[in-house]
Every structure is written in structure tokens, then in C-alpha cells.
């Protein structure tokens, strides 16, 4: 039986993707459900999607599916019809990328995981399907303007550093599992206030809003479809865009432009910049923000030490990396490295909540 994995060298696949002129659509979707056999479902998807030329990264678990994929434009309808033929995915909303060059993924990866969104929770009584109220872009804008609303960005520090909604609380966390206890603890005493949450495509808010309701919060709301769907509705309906800067995305693009503002800065020199990159030293691979001038000066590296490594002969590079753990798989989980001098200070809960402490409900 043929292995249900792509076994080609990733460098070959990436080069093939970069040189291709095939029109592709970057799509994301998720659905919480109860799956009896995630492995069988995973294999079924791989067979069908591979035949359609689908690329991307998808997680399947007993609690559902979380997918970020790239589909050939000519196969989009066949892909959508296939999804809608699956009972729990019938009519599922598909988020199409806002700023898409068709180069978001270069291979198909579908993995079975304990959860589609790692949350660190171990509470059998928690039902993720009992989530907060979904709001469209117009409703979101209206509620966000109310003085007693607490607007929370459910993404990680490196995401909201380059873009976020005006007046949002931006927790200084590295992972989603860090954000849940952090937010619950800081919102004590505000159980009766309007809580308004958002994230990239909606999956994190779906779970976070249900978690807050589970912990006694009464008026919990979330942006339906996340920032991606918000940007689409703002454009199609002519609404005011309250999102400033860039939307970070977890694919080769590392970001899509939503607002024209540049609110971040190069982590090396401090110049205005919101371009994420990975250190080209494969023994480091740190995710950071780098301007064009620093890219040239450091040869795409995050430090002079990493630049020295990549400029050394290959044999010397192997010696320098010997015994050091590979960090590439933790690229999105890294905190801000101490050797990067210019990092954004985030908006703490204390300041954001101070203005509404005495607001009448």
C-alpha cells in the first residue's frame, strides 16, 4: 500500500512551488465535532485532497478538524463539494486569504493530534460547543465602540505585534494554552461586562469564549470568521476598518496586509517594519522582524553569531551545530530572544481595564 504521506524532499517541493505559475487559493476552516476514528478520517482526506492537488497543513483530532490549505483555483469547486459531502462539514465557512500570492504552502501535511487546538485543559465537563455569540464585522465594530466592552486579542505576541484592532488588549503570551489562564485570571470581577474576542480565523475564540462561559462569564462575544472574514466583509460592505497593520498567518507568507499602517519595528535596528522572517541559520531558525537594511547587513540572520555560522564552510557549520537541538519545529513558539534589541511592549490588562472599572453596566 502506498504511504499516505508526501515523501519528496521539502527543498525540491519548495522550489517547485516558488517557480510555479499555477493559480491557487489559500483557504482556512475549522469545525469542532465528535470524531470516532480520527486516523481513518485523516487517511480519507489525504487520498481525496492529494488527488485534487491540495497543499497545506491540517490537524485532525477527536474534537474536530483545523485546516489551512492551498487549492488549485480550477479545483476549488470540487474541493468545496467534497467538504460539503461530509456530514459535519456541510456548509462550512471557508476563509479565503486576503492577500494571496498562491505561494502559501509547498506540501500536503495532515496529522492526527490529541486536539486540533492545544489548550492545556483537562476538564471533562467543559463543552467547547457552548461558545460565545458570533458577530459579523458590522456588529463587531458596534460592540467594540461601547465603553464597557473589553476587546481581547486571542493571538500570540508575535501576531498582534504587527497588527491588531484599535483599543484591543494584547496579552503578552507565546501560545494559546498560555492565554486561557492568563485571561481568566485578569478578568476576575468583570464577569458581567461585554467580552469581545477575536483571532485569525475564529478557532481560538471558539474555544476561549466557551471556556469563559464555562467559568461564569455571561456576555461573551466573538468575531465570526476572525480577522480574515472581517477584512472580506469590510471591503464588500464598505465598512470602517478598525484593524491596523498586518495579519500574521501561519504559512510561507507570514502575513497579509489588512491596514496600511506599519505599527511594528525591526527587531535589530528599530526602523518601522512589519516583515516577519526566519533566521536563515537552520540551527536557529528564530522568527523575528527584519527590515531590508538589516537583512543585507546580517545576511538574513538574527545575529552576528548566526551570520558567522552560515558564512563558514559547510564542514565548519556542521561542527558549530553539533550537539545543539534543532529548533525549527518550535519556530512559532519562541519568545522574544534577548539579543534582539527592539521589541514591542504589549498592552497589559491593567491599563486596558482601568478605563472601564467604574463604567456603569
XYZ file of C-alpha atoms in Angstrom:
361
model
C 0.000 0.000 0.000
C 1.319 3.414 -0.930
C 2.313 5.607 2.021
C -0.229 8.330 2.658
C 2.464 10.969 3.049
C 4.434 13.188 0.710
C 7.936 11.703 0.648
C 9.642 14.181 -1.687
C 12.441 16.365 -0.332
C 10.984 19.576 1.106
C 13.598 21.718 -0.647
C 12.554 20.297 -4.025
C 8.888 20.874 -3.228
C 9.509 24.430 -2.059
C 11.474 25.298 -5.193
C 8.725 23.779 -7.338
C 6.108 25.905 -5.552
C 8.158 29.106 -5.896
C 8.662 28.576 -9.624
C 5.062 27.562 -10.360
C 2.627 29.976 -12.032
C -0.424 27.851 -11.166
C -3.325 29.912 -9.798
C -4.071 28.765 -6.257
C -6.356 29.839 -3.405
C -5.283 29.820 0.245
C -8.175 28.625 2.402
C -8.657 28.011 6.108
C -11.504 26.405 8.032
C -12.196 24.553 11.269
C -15.014 22.647 12.879
C -15.416 21.240 16.343
C -17.124 17.859 16.271
C -17.013 14.368 17.770
C -14.872 12.072 15.588
C -14.845 8.366 16.443
C -11.806 7.465 14.289
C -9.500 10.435 13.541
C -6.881 8.246 11.843
C -9.364 6.819 9.339
C -10.706 10.317 8.632
C -7.157 11.635 8.217
C -6.281 8.959 5.644
C -9.537 9.522 3.770
C -8.794 13.253 3.496
C -5.223 12.678 2.332
C -6.343 10.418 -0.525
C -9.026 12.841 -1.719
C -7.016 16.042 -1.265
C -3.831 14.693 -2.793
C -5.795 13.814 -5.929
C -7.057 17.403 -6.103
C -3.557 18.920 -5.780
C -4.238 20.320 -2.317
C -1.246 21.516 -0.277
C -1.162 22.760 3.287
C -1.281 21.798 6.950
C -4.279 20.159 8.643
C -4.834 18.718 12.111
C -7.480 16.102 12.871
C -8.499 15.008 16.381
C -11.438 13.548 18.235
C -12.634 17.124 18.749
C -12.726 18.005 15.035
C -10.591 19.463 12.243
C -8.408 22.557 11.778
C -7.143 23.197 8.238
C -5.007 25.746 6.404
C -4.621 24.681 2.781
C -3.807 25.855 -0.723
C -6.105 24.610 -3.514
C -5.659 24.953 -7.302
C -8.208 27.531 -8.401
C -9.552 25.155 -11.058
C -10.251 22.522 -8.374
C -11.854 24.826 -5.815
C -15.447 23.799 -6.552
C -14.553 20.100 -6.466
C -12.761 20.657 -3.136
C -15.728 22.548 -1.680
C -18.213 19.916 -2.893
C -16.082 17.213 -1.310
C -16.107 19.017 2.054
C -19.855 19.641 1.902
C -20.434 15.928 1.269
C -19.057 15.225 4.777
C -21.947 15.476 7.238
C -20.321 17.620 9.923
C -18.678 19.897 7.320
C -21.771 20.545 5.210
C -21.990 24.291 4.533
C -18.769 25.024 6.453
C -17.483 28.590 6.008
C -14.244 28.691 4.048
C -11.994 31.651 4.819
C -10.179 32.798 1.681
C -6.883 34.611 2.267
C -6.964 38.393 1.840
C -3.501 38.997 0.373
C -2.733 35.785 -1.500
C 0.089 35.097 -3.949
C -0.667 31.369 -4.203
C 2.675 30.520 -2.553
C 1.434 29.732 0.944
C 2.259 26.000 1.135
C 4.500 23.575 -0.745
C 3.423 20.148 0.563
C 0.371 18.372 1.988
C 0.574 17.506 5.674
C -2.384 16.020 7.579
C -1.685 14.942 11.157
C -3.713 13.266 13.877
C -3.321 15.087 17.177
C -4.846 14.823 20.667
C -6.602 18.142 19.994
C -6.964 20.394 16.948
C -6.026 23.313 19.194
C -3.685 22.628 22.118
C -5.221 24.301 25.167
C -3.693 22.635 28.242
C -7.191 21.993 29.639
C -8.181 18.790 31.397
C -11.806 19.376 32.354
C -14.240 16.678 31.228
C -17.242 18.920 31.983
C -16.079 21.611 29.538
C -18.070 21.660 26.279
C -16.325 23.671 23.542
C -19.572 23.776 21.557
C -21.169 26.076 24.162
C -19.363 29.101 22.707
C -19.977 32.848 22.769
C -22.227 34.756 20.416
C -20.920 35.124 16.848
C -20.778 38.679 15.462
C -20.297 39.827 11.888
C -17.995 42.753 11.053
C -20.672 45.430 11.459
C -21.840 44.053 14.824
C -18.221 43.718 15.924
C -17.472 47.364 15.127
C -20.565 48.494 17.013
C -19.842 46.495 20.182
C -16.129 47.377 20.116
C -17.048 51.077 20.378
C -19.015 50.667 23.626
C -17.199 51.970 26.686
C -17.848 48.906 28.831
C -16.634 46.412 26.222
C -13.407 44.536 26.888
C -11.838 43.750 23.497
C -9.301 40.899 23.656
C -6.838 39.687 21.046
C -6.632 35.894 21.432
C -3.423 35.558 19.420
C 0.222 35.338 20.466
C 2.613 38.246 20.986
C 4.367 37.926 17.610
C 0.984 38.021 15.835
C -0.567 41.128 17.358
C 2.810 42.880 17.338
C 2.391 43.563 13.606
C -1.371 44.201 13.617
C -4.427 44.325 15.876
C -7.757 46.064 16.400
C -7.811 49.537 17.877
C -8.017 49.578 21.705
C -7.606 45.814 21.990
C -5.951 44.113 24.946
C -2.925 42.267 23.543
C -1.771 39.670 26.101
C 1.959 39.030 26.200
C 1.785 35.264 25.660
C 3.687 32.782 23.499
C 0.949 30.167 22.998
C -2.821 29.746 23.131
C -2.540 27.470 26.153
C -0.776 30.330 27.980
C -3.564 32.770 27.155
C -6.522 30.925 28.753
C -5.424 31.043 32.428
C -3.881 34.485 31.887
C -7.130 35.958 30.578
C -9.407 34.238 33.098
C -7.286 35.465 35.999
C -7.095 39.059 34.723
C -10.828 39.258 34.026
C -11.919 38.346 37.549
C -14.536 40.869 38.663
C -15.663 41.586 35.097
C -17.971 38.583 34.657
C -20.959 40.819 33.800
C -19.186 43.006 31.225
C -19.252 42.635 27.464
C -16.313 40.455 26.499
C -15.408 40.678 22.797
C -12.763 38.338 21.377
C -11.056 37.892 18.021
C -8.317 35.820 16.393
C -7.104 34.978 12.881
C -9.883 32.705 11.621
C -12.094 32.057 14.642
C -10.900 28.737 16.054
C -9.156 30.136 19.123
C -12.079 32.407 20.010
C -14.474 29.488 19.636
C -12.694 27.613 22.402
C -11.764 30.647 24.513
C -15.304 32.057 24.522
C -16.697 28.664 25.570
C -14.047 28.489 28.318
C -15.033 31.903 29.687
C -18.726 30.927 29.670
C -17.781 27.723 31.457
C -16.128 29.924 34.104
C -19.163 32.130 34.739
C -18.800 34.973 32.215
C -22.234 35.940 30.942
C -21.800 38.258 27.939
C -19.166 36.664 25.747
C -18.920 37.521 22.034
C -16.533 36.593 19.232
C -15.746 37.827 15.730
C -17.203 35.253 13.370
C -14.572 34.087 10.878
C -11.872 36.105 12.606
C -9.733 38.802 11.032
C -9.778 37.106 7.621
C -13.571 37.200 7.302
C -13.691 40.671 8.872
C -11.399 42.035 6.149
C -13.594 40.483 3.451
C -16.789 41.990 4.914
C -15.216 45.412 5.425
C -14.282 45.502 1.754
C -17.530 44.065 0.355
C -19.835 46.151 2.588
C -17.825 49.381 2.687
C -17.436 49.301 6.486
C -14.909 51.188 8.587
C -11.749 49.109 9.006
C -10.785 49.116 12.681
C -7.865 46.737 12.181
C -4.463 48.408 11.959
C -1.408 46.840 10.386
C -0.814 43.315 9.115
C -2.493 39.997 9.899
C 0.082 37.328 10.793
C -0.563 33.970 9.097
C 0.980 30.534 9.700
C 2.227 29.761 6.220
C 5.046 30.761 3.886
C 3.643 34.294 3.538
C 3.898 35.033 7.309
C 1.459 37.926 6.899
C -1.259 39.571 4.832
C -1.912 43.286 4.627
C -5.214 44.418 6.225
C -4.461 48.017 7.236
C -1.895 50.276 5.597
C -0.264 51.216 8.899
C 3.102 49.797 9.957
C 2.884 49.562 13.742
C 5.881 47.295 14.431
C 9.612 47.821 14.116
C 12.682 45.921 13.016
C 13.905 43.881 15.973
C 17.515 44.641 15.088
C 17.643 48.374 14.338
C 14.212 49.721 15.384
C 13.195 51.078 11.969
C 9.450 50.880 11.109
C 8.886 47.383 9.723
C 6.358 44.532 9.959
C 8.037 41.829 7.854
C 8.485 38.566 9.733
C 11.215 36.185 8.650
C 13.113 33.184 9.967
C 16.827 33.289 10.679
C 18.488 31.530 7.733
C 20.830 29.686 10.101
C 18.989 26.355 10.180
C 20.385 25.665 13.624
C 18.493 28.738 14.893
C 15.502 29.478 12.610
C 14.272 32.176 15.015
C 11.095 34.005 13.973
C 11.673 37.772 14.116
C 11.031 41.067 12.311
C 13.769 42.291 9.977
C 13.979 45.288 7.646
C 15.702 45.169 4.257
C 18.785 47.038 5.504
C 19.351 44.585 8.359
C 18.610 41.655 6.074
C 21.505 42.773 3.898
C 23.801 43.550 6.841
C 23.186 40.261 8.650
C 22.712 38.133 5.515
C 19.209 37.152 6.635
C 20.328 36.150 10.123
C 19.048 37.291 13.527
C 22.542 37.974 14.929
C 26.201 38.366 14.064
C 26.818 34.936 15.616
C 24.338 33.262 13.250
C 25.781 35.194 10.314
C 29.219 33.841 11.218
C 27.807 30.301 11.174
C 26.236 30.470 7.709
C 29.294 32.148 6.190
C 31.588 29.391 7.430
C 32.468 26.365 5.256
C 29.826 23.613 5.387
C 32.047 21.326 7.453
C 32.604 24.089 9.997
C 28.852 24.794 10.089
C 28.157 21.179 10.988
C 30.751 21.374 13.751
C 29.196 24.540 15.185
C 25.708 22.970 15.175
C 26.854 19.633 16.610
C 25.141 18.719 19.859
C 22.670 21.584 19.639
C 18.933 20.703 19.401
C 17.120 21.528 16.164
C 14.638 24.326 16.897
C 12.785 24.627 13.590
C 9.663 22.850 14.795
C 9.330 25.390 17.615
C 9.587 28.369 15.298
C 6.189 29.829 16.199
C 6.537 29.151 19.917
C 9.681 31.108 20.598
C 9.577 34.061 22.946
C 11.404 37.223 22.071
C 15.125 36.491 22.062
C 17.207 38.663 24.447
C 19.749 39.542 21.743
C 17.090 41.412 19.712
C 17.200 44.971 21.000
C 13.908 46.366 19.655
C 10.786 44.510 20.723
C 7.232 45.770 21.146
C 5.876 46.409 24.639
C 2.350 44.987 24.768
C -0.795 46.481 26.227
C -1.253 44.972 29.716
C -4.700 44.189 31.086
C -4.292 46.646 33.934
C -4.209 49.693 31.644
C -6.935 48.414 29.331
C -9.320 47.654 32.189
C -8.607 50.814 34.198
C -10.799 52.994 31.958
C -13.906 50.827 32.479
C -13.582 49.870 36.139
C -16.209 52.333 37.173
C -18.323 52.380 33.995
C -21.984 51.711 34.721
C -23.199 48.431 33.283
